[in-house]
mmCIF file of C-alpha atoms in Angstrom:
data_model
loop_
_atom_site.group_PDB
_atom_site.id
_atom_site.type_symbol
_atom_site.label_atom_id
_atom_site.label_comp_id
_atom_site.label_asym_id
_atom_site.label_seq_id
_atom_site.Cartn_x
_atom_site.Cartn_y
_atom_site.Cartn_z
ATOM 1 C CA MET A 1 -40.045 7.534 -8.172
ATOM 2 C CA ARG A 2 -40.460 5.903 -4.770
ATOM 3 C CA ALA A 3 -37.152 5.701 -2.408
ATOM 4 C CA ALA A 4 -35.894 2.248 -1.655
ATOM 5 C CA LYS A 5 -34.660 2.188 2.114
ATOM 6 C CA ILE A 6 -33.050 -1.007 4.178
ATOM 7 C CA ILE A 7 -35.274 -1.277 7.425
ATOM 8 C CA GLY A 8 -34.306 -4.412 8.515
ATOM 9 C CA THR A 9 -30.961 -6.635 8.840
ATOM 10 C CA GLY A 10 -30.030 -9.860 9.949
ATOM 11 C CA ALA A 11 -27.016 -12.026 9.879
ATOM 12 C CA TYR A 12 -26.075 -15.351 10.747
ATOM 13 C CA LEU A 13 -22.645 -17.040 11.439
ATOM 14 C CA PRO A 14 -22.663 -20.907 11.862
ATOM 15 C CA GLY A 15 -20.707 -22.652 15.018
ATOM 16 C CA ASP A 16 -19.137 -21.475 17.592
ATOM 17 C CA PRO A 17 -15.900 -19.067 16.954
ATOM 18 C CA VAL A 18 -12.980 -20.780 15.933
ATOM 19 C CA PRO A 19 -9.419 -18.859 16.262
ATOM 20 C CA PHE A 20 -6.851 -18.644 13.553
ATOM 21 C CA ASP A 21 -4.295 -20.898 15.329
ATOM 22 C CA GLU A 22 -7.045 -23.466 15.274
ATOM 23 C CA ILE A 23 -8.032 -23.361 11.634
ATOM 24 C CA GLN A 24 -5.973 -26.175 9.931
ATOM 25 C CA ARG A 25 -6.983 -28.714 12.985
ATOM 26 C CA TYR A 26 -10.756 -27.900 12.481
ATOM 27 C CA LEU A 27 -10.924 -28.200 8.496
ATOM 28 C CA GLY A 28 -9.106 -31.251 9.117
ATOM 29 C CA ASP A 29 -5.373 -32.450 8.185
ATOM 30 C CA ILE A 30 -4.093 -33.020 4.510
ATOM 31 C CA PRO A 31 -1.333 -35.960 5.254
ATOM 32 C CA GLU A 32 -1.670 -36.923 1.340
ATOM 33 C CA ALA A 33 -0.934 -33.554 0.353
ATOM 34 C CA PRO A 34 2.497 -33.236 -1.527
ATOM 35 C CA LYS A 35 5.589 -32.636 1.398
ATOM 36 C CA ARG A 36 6.333 -29.299 -0.051
ATOM 37 C CA VAL A 37 2.992 -28.187 0.298
ATOM 38 C CA ARG A 38 2.429 -29.182 4.119
ATOM 39 C CA GLN A 39 5.660 -28.012 4.350
ATOM 40 C CA TRP A 40 4.650 -24.530 3.462
ATOM 41 C CA ILE A 41 1.488 -23.818 5.518
ATOM 42 C CA ASP A 42 3.755 -24.776 8.522
ATOM 43 C CA ASN A 43 6.046 -21.920 7.513
ATOM 44 C CA MET A 44 3.493 -19.445 5.977
ATOM 45 C CA THR A 45 1.420 -20.048 9.127
ATOM 46 C CA SER A 46 2.362 -17.023 11.278
ATOM 47 C CA VAL A 47 3.073 -14.783 8.380
ATOM 48 C CA MET A 48 -1.150 -15.227 7.167
ATOM 49 C CA LYS A 49 -1.794 -14.473 10.686
ATOM 50 C CA ASP A 50 -0.085 -11.433 10.996
ATOM 51 C CA MET A 51 -0.979 -10.296 7.130
ATOM 52 C CA LEU A 52 -5.080 -11.082 7.422
ATOM 53 C CA ALA A 53 -5.080 -10.013 11.232
ATOM 54 C CA MET A 54 -8.453 -11.820 11.740
ATOM 55 C CA GLU A 55 -9.076 -13.444 15.334
ATOM 56 C CA ASN A 56 -12.144 -15.997 14.606
ATOM 57 C CA TYR A 57 -13.707 -17.768 11.730
ATOM 58 C CA TYR A 58 -17.037 -19.770 11.767
ATOM 59 C CA TYR A 59 -17.752 -22.836 9.858
ATOM 60 C CA ALA A 60 -21.027 -24.663 9.129
ATOM 61 C CA PHE A 61 -19.970 -28.265 10.167
ATOM 62 C CA ASP A 62 -19.000 -30.335 13.274
ATOM 63 C CA SER A 63 -15.517 -30.890 13.019
ATOM 64 C CA LYS A 64 -15.476 -34.220 15.283
ATOM 65 C CA THR A 65 -18.542 -35.773 13.562
ATOM 66 C CA ARG A 66 -17.661 -34.297 10.383
ATOM 67 C CA GLU A 67 -21.150 -33.827 9.873
ATOM 68 C CA PHE A 68 -22.911 -30.692 8.605
ATOM 69 C CA THR A 69 -24.557 -28.085 10.412
ATOM 70 C CA ASP A 70 -26.322 -25.700 7.943
ATOM 71 C CA ASP A 71 -26.125 -24.977 4.319
ATOM 72 C CA ASN A 72 -26.753 -21.524 1.665
ATOM 73 C CA VAL A 73 -30.410 -22.479 2.166
ATOM 74 C CA THR A 74 -30.432 -23.161 5.731
ATOM 75 C CA MET A 75 -28.313 -20.045 6.450
ATOM 76 C CA SER A 76 -30.063 -17.737 4.082
ATOM 77 C CA VAL A 77 -33.046 -18.512 6.173
ATOM 78 C CA LYS A 78 -32.200 -17.853 9.513
ATOM 79 C CA ALA A 79 -30.590 -14.523 8.703
ATOM 80 C CA ALA A 80 -33.790 -13.550 6.945
ATOM 81 C CA LYS A 81 -36.020 -14.589 9.594
ATOM 82 C CA MET A 82 -33.646 -12.061 11.560
ATOM 83 C CA ALA A 83 -34.006 -9.306 8.627
ATOM 84 C CA LEU A 84 -37.728 -9.436 8.739
ATOM 85 C CA ASP A 85 -37.873 -9.301 12.416
ATOM 86 C CA ALA A 86 -36.179 -6.604 12.686
ATOM 87 C CA ALA A 87 -38.637 -4.547 10.149
ATOM 88 C CA GLY A 88 -41.472 -6.021 11.774
ATOM 89 C CA LEU A 89 -42.436 -7.843 8.885
ATOM 90 C CA LYS A 90 -43.680 -11.039 7.847
ATOM 91 C CA PRO A 91 -42.619 -13.541 5.063
ATOM 92 C CA SER A 92 -45.911 -12.802 3.467
ATOM 93 C CA ASP A 93 -45.014 -9.008 2.778
ATOM 94 C CA ILE A 94 -42.230 -9.703 0.993
ATOM 95 C CA ASP A 95 -42.778 -9.831 -3.028
ATOM 96 C CA LEU A 96 -39.122 -9.722 -4.125
ATOM 97 C CA ILE A 97 -36.106 -12.202 -3.199
ATOM 98 C CA CYS A 98 -32.823 -11.192 -4.274
ATOM 99 C CA TYR A 99 -30.226 -13.711 -3.665
ATOM 100 C CA GLY A 100 -26.418 -13.656 -4.476
ATOM 101 C CA SER A 101 -23.852 -15.614 -3.416
ATOM 102 C CA ALA A 102 -20.126 -16.617 -4.818
ATOM 103 C CA GLN A 103 -20.950 -19.473 -7.214
ATOM 104 C CA GLN A 104 -24.008 -21.754 -7.221
ATOM 105 C CA ASN A 105 -24.471 -25.386 -9.193
ATOM 106 C CA GLN A 106 -27.994 -26.577 -8.038
ATOM 107 C CA MET A 107 -31.115 -26.816 -9.753
ATOM 108 C CA PRO A 108 -33.855 -25.267 -8.776
ATOM 109 C CA PRO A 109 -31.721 -22.338 -7.632
ATOM 110 C CA ALA A 110 -31.448 -21.057 -3.752
ATOM 111 C CA SER A 111 -33.922 -18.303 -4.253
ATOM 112 C CA VAL A 112 -36.515 -20.607 -5.020
ATOM 113 C CA ARG A 113 -35.616 -22.957 -1.999
ATOM 114 C CA ILE A 114 -35.244 -19.571 0.199
ATOM 115 C CA GLN A 115 -38.740 -19.223 -0.821
ATOM 116 C CA GLU A 116 -40.153 -22.103 -0.271
ATOM 117 C CA ALA A 117 -38.521 -22.709 3.289
ATOM 118 C CA LEU A 118 -40.152 -18.993 4.411
ATOM 119 C CA GLY A 119 -43.202 -19.789 2.832
ATOM 120 C CA ILE A 120 -43.903 -17.236 0.395
ATOM 121 C CA GLU A 121 -46.502 -18.352 -1.930
ATOM 122 C CA ASP A 122 -45.649 -15.844 -4.203
ATOM 123 C CA CYS A 123 -43.148 -13.845 -5.363
ATOM 124 C CA ALA A 124 -40.317 -12.643 -7.598
ATOM 125 C CA GLU A 125 -37.019 -14.135 -7.526
ATOM 126 C CA PHE A 126 -33.362 -13.797 -8.715
ATOM 127 C CA SER A 127 -30.676 -15.867 -8.122
ATOM 128 C CA ILE A 128 -27.053 -14.193 -8.805
ATOM 129 C CA CYS A 129 -23.789 -15.987 -9.175
ATOM 130 C CA SER A 130 -21.052 -13.450 -9.353
ATOM 131 C CA ASN A 131 -18.383 -13.837 -6.180
ATOM 132 C CA CYS A 132 -18.045 -11.191 -4.212
ATOM 133 C CA THR A 133 -20.198 -8.801 -6.225
ATOM 134 C CA SER A 134 -23.105 -10.957 -5.947
ATOM 135 C CA ALA A 135 -24.397 -9.504 -2.688
ATOM 136 C CA TYR A 136 -24.095 -5.465 -4.568
ATOM 137 C CA LYS A 137 -25.894 -6.710 -7.574
ATOM 138 C CA SER A 138 -28.648 -8.558 -5.668
ATOM 139 C CA LEU A 139 -29.179 -5.069 -3.691
ATOM 140 C CA PHE A 140 -29.228 -3.255 -6.813
ATOM 141 C CA ILE A 141 -31.870 -4.920 -8.976
ATOM 142 C CA ALA A 142 -33.835 -5.067 -5.577
ATOM 143 C CA SER A 143 -33.391 -1.232 -5.304
ATOM 144 C CA GLU A 144 -34.135 -0.674 -8.520
ATOM 145 C CA LEU A 145 -37.398 -2.407 -8.779
ATOM 146 C CA ILE A 146 -38.740 -1.022 -5.629
ATOM 147 C CA LYS A 147 -38.128 2.376 -7.228
ATOM 148 C CA THR A 148 -40.076 2.161 -10.623
ATOM 149 C CA GLY A 149 -42.436 0.398 -8.181
ATOM 150 C CA TYR A 150 -42.800 -2.741 -9.306
ATOM 151 C CA ALA A 151 -41.588 -4.497 -6.021
ATOM 152 C CA LYS A 152 -42.893 -3.516 -2.653
ATOM 153 C CA ARG A 153 -40.611 -5.017 -0.042
ATOM 154 C CA ALA A 154 -37.650 -6.975 -1.157
ATOM 155 C CA LEU A 155 -35.986 -9.229 0.835
ATOM 156 C CA VAL A 156 -32.034 -9.403 -0.258
ATOM 157 C CA ILE A 157 -29.935 -12.167 0.702
ATOM 158 C CA SER A 158 -26.421 -13.477 0.685
ATOM 159 C CA SER A 159 -24.734 -16.496 1.999
ATOM 160 C CA ASN A 160 -21.434 -18.331 1.665
ATOM 161 C CA MET A 161 -20.455 -21.708 2.806
ATOM 162 C CA ILE A 162 -17.297 -22.990 1.310
ATOM 163 C CA SER A 163 -15.801 -24.951 4.051
ATOM 164 C CA PRO A 164 -17.154 -27.961 2.162
ATOM 165 C CA ALA A 165 -14.310 -26.672 -0.665
ATOM 166 C CA MET A 166 -11.848 -26.900 1.859
ATOM 167 C CA MET A 167 -12.114 -30.456 3.896
ATOM 168 C CA PRO A 168 -9.837 -33.166 3.297
ATOM 169 C CA GLU A 169 -12.959 -34.992 1.976
ATOM 170 C CA TYR A 170 -13.173 -32.878 -0.905
ATOM 171 C CA TYR A 171 -9.709 -32.602 -1.994
ATOM 172 C CA ASN A 172 -7.638 -34.570 -4.280
ATOM 173 C CA GLN A 173 -4.886 -34.532 -1.962
ATOM 174 C CA PRO A 174 -2.145 -35.362 -4.128
ATOM 175 C CA LYS A 175 -2.749 -32.784 -6.224
ATOM 176 C CA LEU A 176 -3.051 -30.142 -3.862
ATOM 177 C CA ASN A 177 -0.617 -26.636 -4.405
ATOM 178 C CA ARG A 178 -0.063 -23.645 -2.065
ATOM 179 C CA GLU A 179 -2.990 -21.561 -4.362
ATOM 180 C CA THR A 180 -5.639 -23.882 -2.884
ATOM 181 C CA VAL A 181 -4.643 -24.679 0.745
ATOM 182 C CA PHE A 182 -4.341 -20.760 0.824
ATOM 183 C CA MET A 183 -8.229 -20.400 0.821
ATOM 184 C CA ARG A 184 -8.130 -21.864 4.123
ATOM 185 C CA TRP A 185 -6.778 -18.978 5.664
ATOM 186 C CA PHE A 186 -9.311 -16.749 4.870
ATOM 187 C CA LEU A 187 -12.673 -17.542 4.073
ATOM 188 C CA CYS A 188 -15.146 -19.160 5.979
ATOM 189 C CA ASP A 189 -18.971 -19.411 6.290
ATOM 190 C CA GLY A 190 -22.081 -17.242 6.871
ATOM 191 C CA ALA A 191 -24.608 -15.291 5.499
ATOM 192 C CA ALA A 192 -26.852 -12.067 5.811
ATOM 193 C CA ALA A 193 -29.794 -10.419 4.930
ATOM 194 C CA ILE A 194 -31.511 -7.236 4.138
ATOM 195 C CA VAL A 195 -34.967 -5.844 3.746
ATOM 196 C CA VAL A 196 -35.478 -2.866 1.288
ATOM 197 C CA SER A 197 -38.680 -1.042 1.526
ATOM 198 C CA GLY A 198 -40.638 1.424 -0.704
ATOM 199 C CA TYR A 199 -43.524 1.364 1.601
ATOM 200 C CA ASP A 200 -42.079 2.217 4.761
ATOM 201 C CA ALA A 201 -41.144 5.598 5.094
ATOM 202 C CA ASP A 202 -41.981 6.526 8.476
ATOM 203 C CA LYS A 203 -39.894 3.454 9.653
ATOM 204 C CA PRO A 204 -36.037 4.577 10.551
ATOM 205 C CA GLY A 205 -33.588 3.116 7.940
ATOM 206 C CA LEU A 206 -30.841 3.651 5.090
ATOM 207 C CA VAL A 207 -32.105 4.996 2.002
ATOM 208 C CA VAL A 208 -30.365 3.391 -1.131
ATOM 209 C CA GLU A 209 -28.961 6.522 -2.936
ATOM 210 C CA GLY A 210 -26.819 4.748 -5.018
ATOM 211 C CA ASN A 211 -25.411 1.712 -6.963
ATOM 212 C CA TYR A 212 -22.062 0.969 -9.266
ATOM 213 C CA LEU A 213 -21.422 -1.635 -11.273
ATOM 214 C CA GLU A 214 -18.738 -2.400 -13.270
ATOM 215 C CA SER A 215 -16.507 -5.311 -14.991
ATOM 216 C CA ILE A 216 -12.628 -4.472 -15.943
ATOM 217 C CA GLY A 217 -11.571 -7.866 -16.362
ATOM 218 C CA CYS A 218 -11.456 -8.485 -20.581
ATOM 219 C CA ARG A 219 -7.843 -8.134 -20.515
ATOM 220 C CA ARG A 220 -7.165 -8.899 -16.878
ATOM 221 C CA GLU A 221 -5.829 -12.508 -15.541
ATOM 222 C CA SER A 222 -8.347 -14.485 -13.741
ATOM 223 C CA ILE A 223 -6.397 -14.588 -9.913
ATOM 224 C CA MET A 224 -8.936 -16.390 -8.407
ATOM 225 C CA HIS A 225 -10.998 -19.970 -10.028
ATOM 226 C CA ASP A 226 -11.256 -23.337 -10.412
ATOM 227 C CA ASN A 227 -10.772 -25.476 -13.762
ATOM 228 C CA ARG A 228 -14.020 -26.699 -14.402
ATOM 229 C CA PRO A 229 -15.161 -26.560 -17.855
ATOM 230 C CA ALA A 230 -18.759 -23.939 -18.840
ATOM 231 C CA ARG A 231 -20.333 -27.437 -18.865
ATOM 232 C CA PRO A 232 -21.026 -30.540 -17.093
ATOM 233 C CA MET A 233 -18.008 -32.982 -16.777
ATOM 234 C CA SER A 234 -17.396 -36.404 -15.262
ATOM 235 C CA PRO A 235 -17.287 -36.334 -11.869
ATOM 236 C CA LEU A 236 -14.531 -38.802 -11.472
ATOM 237 C CA VAL A 237 -12.561 -36.574 -14.664
ATOM 238 C CA GLU A 238 -13.310 -33.401 -12.217
ATOM 239 C CA TYR A 239 -12.105 -35.190 -9.194
ATOM 240 C CA GLU A 240 -8.905 -36.931 -11.174
ATOM 241 C CA THR A 241 -7.858 -33.706 -12.818
ATOM 242 C CA ALA A 242 -8.791 -31.454 -9.593
ATOM 243 C CA ALA A 243 -10.731 -29.075 -11.521
ATOM 244 C CA HIS A 244 -12.815 -28.847 -8.617
ATOM 245 C CA HIS A 245 -9.986 -27.175 -6.659
ATOM 246 C CA VAL A 246 -10.822 -23.533 -5.613
ATOM 247 C CA GLN A 247 -7.215 -21.375 -6.376
ATOM 248 C CA GLN A 248 -6.364 -18.049 -5.664
ATOM 249 C CA SER A 249 -2.988 -16.844 -6.659
ATOM 250 C CA PHE A 250 -1.670 -14.860 -3.635
ATOM 251 C CA ARG A 251 1.771 -13.933 -5.668
ATOM 252 C CA ASN A 252 0.337 -10.971 -7.301
ATOM 253 C CA ALA A 253 1.325 -7.514 -5.248
ATOM 254 C CA LEU A 254 -1.262 -5.569 -4.787
ATOM 255 C CA HIS A 255 0.959 -2.829 -6.939
ATOM 256 C CA SER A 256 1.266 -5.501 -9.890
ATOM 257 C CA GLY A 257 0.235 -5.012 -13.393
ATOM 258 C CA THR A 258 -2.577 -7.316 -12.557
ATOM 259 C CA PHE A 259 -4.268 -4.710 -9.999
ATOM 260 C CA GLN A 260 -3.252 -1.358 -11.329
ATOM 261 C CA ASP A 261 -4.532 0.733 -13.525
ATOM 262 C CA ALA A 262 -2.870 3.037 -16.552
ATOM 263 C CA SER A 263 -2.294 5.535 -13.773
ATOM 264 C CA GLY A 264 -0.532 3.082 -11.527
ATOM 265 C CA LYS A 265 -3.088 3.346 -8.801
ATOM 266 C CA SER A 266 -5.432 0.177 -7.755
ATOM 267 C CA VAL A 267 -8.092 -0.891 -10.020
ATOM 268 C CA MET A 268 -9.970 -0.453 -6.672
ATOM 269 C CA PHE A 269 -9.372 2.550 -5.781
ATOM 270 C CA ALA A 270 -9.835 3.245 -9.869
ATOM 271 C CA GLY A 271 -13.187 2.296 -9.848
ATOM 272 C CA MET A 272 -13.664 3.970 -6.598
ATOM 273 C CA LYS A 273 -13.683 7.064 -8.091
ATOM 274 C CA ARG A 274 -15.463 6.532 -11.065
ATOM 275 C CA MET A 275 -18.455 5.710 -8.581
ATOM 276 C CA ILE A 276 -17.680 8.819 -6.696
ATOM 277 C CA ALA A 277 -18.077 10.832 -9.949
ATOM 278 C CA LYS A 278 -20.986 9.142 -11.533
ATOM 279 C CA LEU A 279 -22.527 9.453 -8.061
ATOM 280 C CA SER A 280 -21.863 13.078 -7.790
ATOM 281 C CA LEU A 281 -21.003 12.398 -4.269
ATOM 282 C CA THR A 282 -19.787 14.812 -1.381
ATOM 283 C CA LEU A 283 -17.266 12.911 1.001
ATOM 284 C CA GLY A 284 -17.679 14.799 3.648
ATOM 285 C CA ASP A 285 -20.985 13.566 4.551
ATOM 286 C CA ILE A 286 -19.502 10.045 4.595
ATOM 287 C CA ARG A 287 -19.590 8.686 7.978
ATOM 288 C CA PHE A 288 -18.547 4.989 7.323
ATOM 289 C CA MET A 289 -16.355 3.177 4.204
ATOM 290 C CA GLN A 290 -16.889 -0.196 4.195
ATOM 291 C CA ILE A 291 -13.907 -1.874 2.459
ATOM 292 C CA ASN A 292 -14.946 -5.734 2.214
ATOM 293 C CA LEU A 293 -11.108 -7.202 1.719
ATOM 294 C CA PRO A 294 -9.720 -10.527 3.461
ATOM 295 C CA SER A 295 -6.337 -8.773 4.181
ATOM 296 C CA LYS A 296 -5.506 -6.117 6.853
ATOM 297 C CA GLN A 297 -2.041 -5.327 4.314
ATOM 298 C CA ILE A 298 -3.761 -4.663 1.535
ATOM 299 C CA THR A 299 -6.207 -2.661 3.141
ATOM 300 C CA GLU A 300 -3.846 -0.420 4.704
ATOM 301 C CA ILE A 301 -2.259 -0.082 1.146
ATOM 302 C CA LEU A 302 -5.839 0.755 -0.383
ATOM 303 C CA LEU A 303 -6.153 2.972 2.968
ATOM 304 C CA GLU A 304 -3.649 5.323 1.366
ATOM 305 C CA GLU A 305 -4.883 5.958 -1.494
ATOM 306 C CA ILE A 306 -8.559 6.704 -0.238
ATOM 307 C CA LEU A 307 -7.143 9.100 1.983
ATOM 308 C CA GLU A 308 -5.931 11.005 -1.057
ATOM 309 C CA ILE A 309 -9.374 12.149 -1.926
ATOM 310 C CA GLY A 310 -10.379 13.485 1.211
ATOM 311 C CA ILE A 311 -12.478 10.135 3.036
ATOM 312 C CA PRO A 312 -10.672 10.150 6.554
ATOM 313 C CA ARG A 313 -9.065 7.241 8.147
ATOM 314 C CA SER A 314 -11.530 7.435 10.838
ATOM 315 C CA ALA A 315 -14.297 6.336 8.353
ATOM 316 C CA LEU A 316 -12.953 3.389 7.433
ATOM 317 C CA TYR A 317 -15.551 0.407 8.908
ATOM 318 C CA THR A 318 -14.584 -3.213 9.105
ATOM 319 C CA LYS A 319 -15.164 -5.819 11.671
ATOM 320 C CA LEU A 320 -13.929 -9.001 9.656
ATOM 321 C CA ASN A 321 -11.095 -9.611 12.770
ATOM 322 C CA LYS A 322 -14.427 -10.502 14.535
ATOM 323 C CA LEU A 323 -16.780 -11.935 12.129
ATOM 324 C CA GLY A 324 -14.239 -13.564 9.881
ATOM 325 C CA TYR A 325 -14.458 -13.444 6.031
ATOM 326 C CA CYS A 326 -17.188 -15.405 4.327
ATOM 327 C CA GLY A 327 -17.424 -13.144 0.894
ATOM 328 C CA PRO A 328 -20.187 -11.879 -0.696
ATOM 329 C CA PRO A 329 -21.903 -11.649 2.391
ATOM 330 C CA MET A 330 -19.728 -9.167 4.368
ATOM 331 C CA ALA A 331 -21.659 -6.363 2.790
ATOM 332 C CA PHE A 332 -24.608 -7.117 4.321
ATOM 333 C CA MET A 333 -23.263 -7.699 7.836
ATOM 334 C CA CYS A 334 -21.400 -4.598 8.100
ATOM 335 C CA ILE A 335 -24.675 -3.079 6.957
ATOM 336 C CA ASP A 336 -26.225 -5.398 10.340
ATOM 337 C CA GLN A 337 -23.195 -3.838 12.616
ATOM 338 C CA ILE A 338 -24.116 -0.238 11.414
ATOM 339 C CA MET A 339 -28.014 -0.704 12.203
ATOM 340 C CA ARG A 340 -27.666 -2.318 15.082
ATOM 341 C CA HIS A 341 -24.566 -1.096 16.864
ATOM 342 C CA GLU A 342 -23.677 2.456 15.388
ATOM 343 C CA ASN A 343 -25.489 5.750 16.681
ATOM 344 C CA LEU A 344 -26.595 6.684 13.138
ATOM 345 C CA LYS A 345 -27.910 10.134 12.890
ATOM 346 C CA ASN A 346 -29.917 12.009 9.963
ATOM 347 C CA ASN A 347 -27.977 12.093 6.500
ATOM 348 C CA GLU A 348 -24.996 10.163 7.552
ATOM 349 C CA LYS A 349 -23.808 8.413 4.400
ATOM 350 C CA ILE A 350 -22.160 4.826 4.313
ATOM 351 C CA LEU A 351 -20.021 3.980 1.098
ATOM 352 C CA SER A 352 -19.199 0.730 0.435
ATOM 353 C CA PHE A 353 -17.131 -0.737 -2.613
ATOM 354 C CA VAL A 354 -15.446 -4.024 -3.554
ATOM 355 C CA THR A 355 -12.913 -5.411 -6.199
ATOM 356 C CA GLU A 356 -13.613 -9.168 -6.623
ATOM 357 C CA VAL A 357 -10.394 -10.459 -8.314
ATOM 358 C CA SER A 358 -12.130 -14.159 -10.494
ATOM 359 C CA LYS A 359 -12.349 -11.765 -13.207
ATOM 360 C CA PHE A 360 -12.484 -7.884 -11.379
ATOM 361 C CA MET A 361 -15.976 -7.322 -11.248
ATOM 362 C CA GLN A 362 -16.181 -4.011 -9.112
ATOM 363 C CA ALA A 363 -19.342 -2.926 -7.123
ATOM 364 C CA GLY A 364 -20.306 -0.359 -4.584
ATOM 365 C CA TYR A 365 -23.365 1.519 -3.205
ATOM 366 C CA LEU A 366 -24.068 4.640 -1.170
ATOM 367 C CA LEU A 367 -26.780 4.616 1.664
ATOM 368 C CA ARG A 368 -28.181 7.458 3.665
ATOM 369 C CA ALA A 369 -29.654 7.190 7.512
ATOM 370 C CA GLU A 370 -33.113 8.568 7.418
ATOM 371 C CA GLY A 371 -35.279 8.655 10.394
ATOM 372 C CA TYR A 372 -33.270 8.957 13.195
ATOM 373 C CA SER A 373 -32.511 11.328 15.875
ATOM 374 C CA ASN A 374 -29.737 14.001 15.635
#
């Protein structure tokens, strides 16, 4: 079986960085929202600033003109071209595209639109809609197909353009609630891509040593959702009922029953332990531990649990404070940061794990540096 190795990465953040204190102004005022919601935003801003500890956000639209500057496809293509350039490859060298995003409602899907924009005449492709686990699942499919020899080189891409769903023009403002406007504080736009190859063993990169997937939401309440049914609905009814509003419950603490497993630990920690056992992972080789969570407070709580199993605090790797949090692409953005800016040595490992809260899907991967000098 061939090895699957990440040999090129790219990340794209649209527009200029927007500081935390400018988020509400940049996205646009919501004067028709209920008074209690507007007052709540004013009262909670300083609390959220401390809890999230993110300095910059990126949005794919111009705040003054209200014109969009990118979309999921254009951002993906820009990130993909960077990854191809870093790998020293052309689009024609790719025979598989795996694209993952939080949600998709287009026909044809984004994967073939990206293929068309890159000018790839013939390739296999997947479009995966699975919230923050979609990037991990895209890597899983690509690496497994490369290992079996079905594909030679894969372009694995994730993007998230959430800003349109947080603008005043999108909302039915009188029906806004706290759970919907809460989203404005921690989500922004961006895309990232990686090139995974089974035919470039001579190039330095990150070997995909293991993947992990699970879903544990059967008896857990959805924490992030909209209220659309599992069928098309009248756009007018959708707007009038505010079914299109994306919302996330923030009132559940990490230590509530929804976030805990039977042992009293967080579901993310319990999932990580299952992954470590399944992959027979030696923790001493881990240099970087990626946790893709948009909250400093929750990350710190989880880190206390992680320290119990032997992963040192120094291994924690996150760039959310500078890059913002754009959901699924963050996994690949961190890989991009590591490959471009860290002095990797052979056999150092990167462990990443994520819990998404729309229905508690969890995923992870293990990467090993190869082809670097020690």
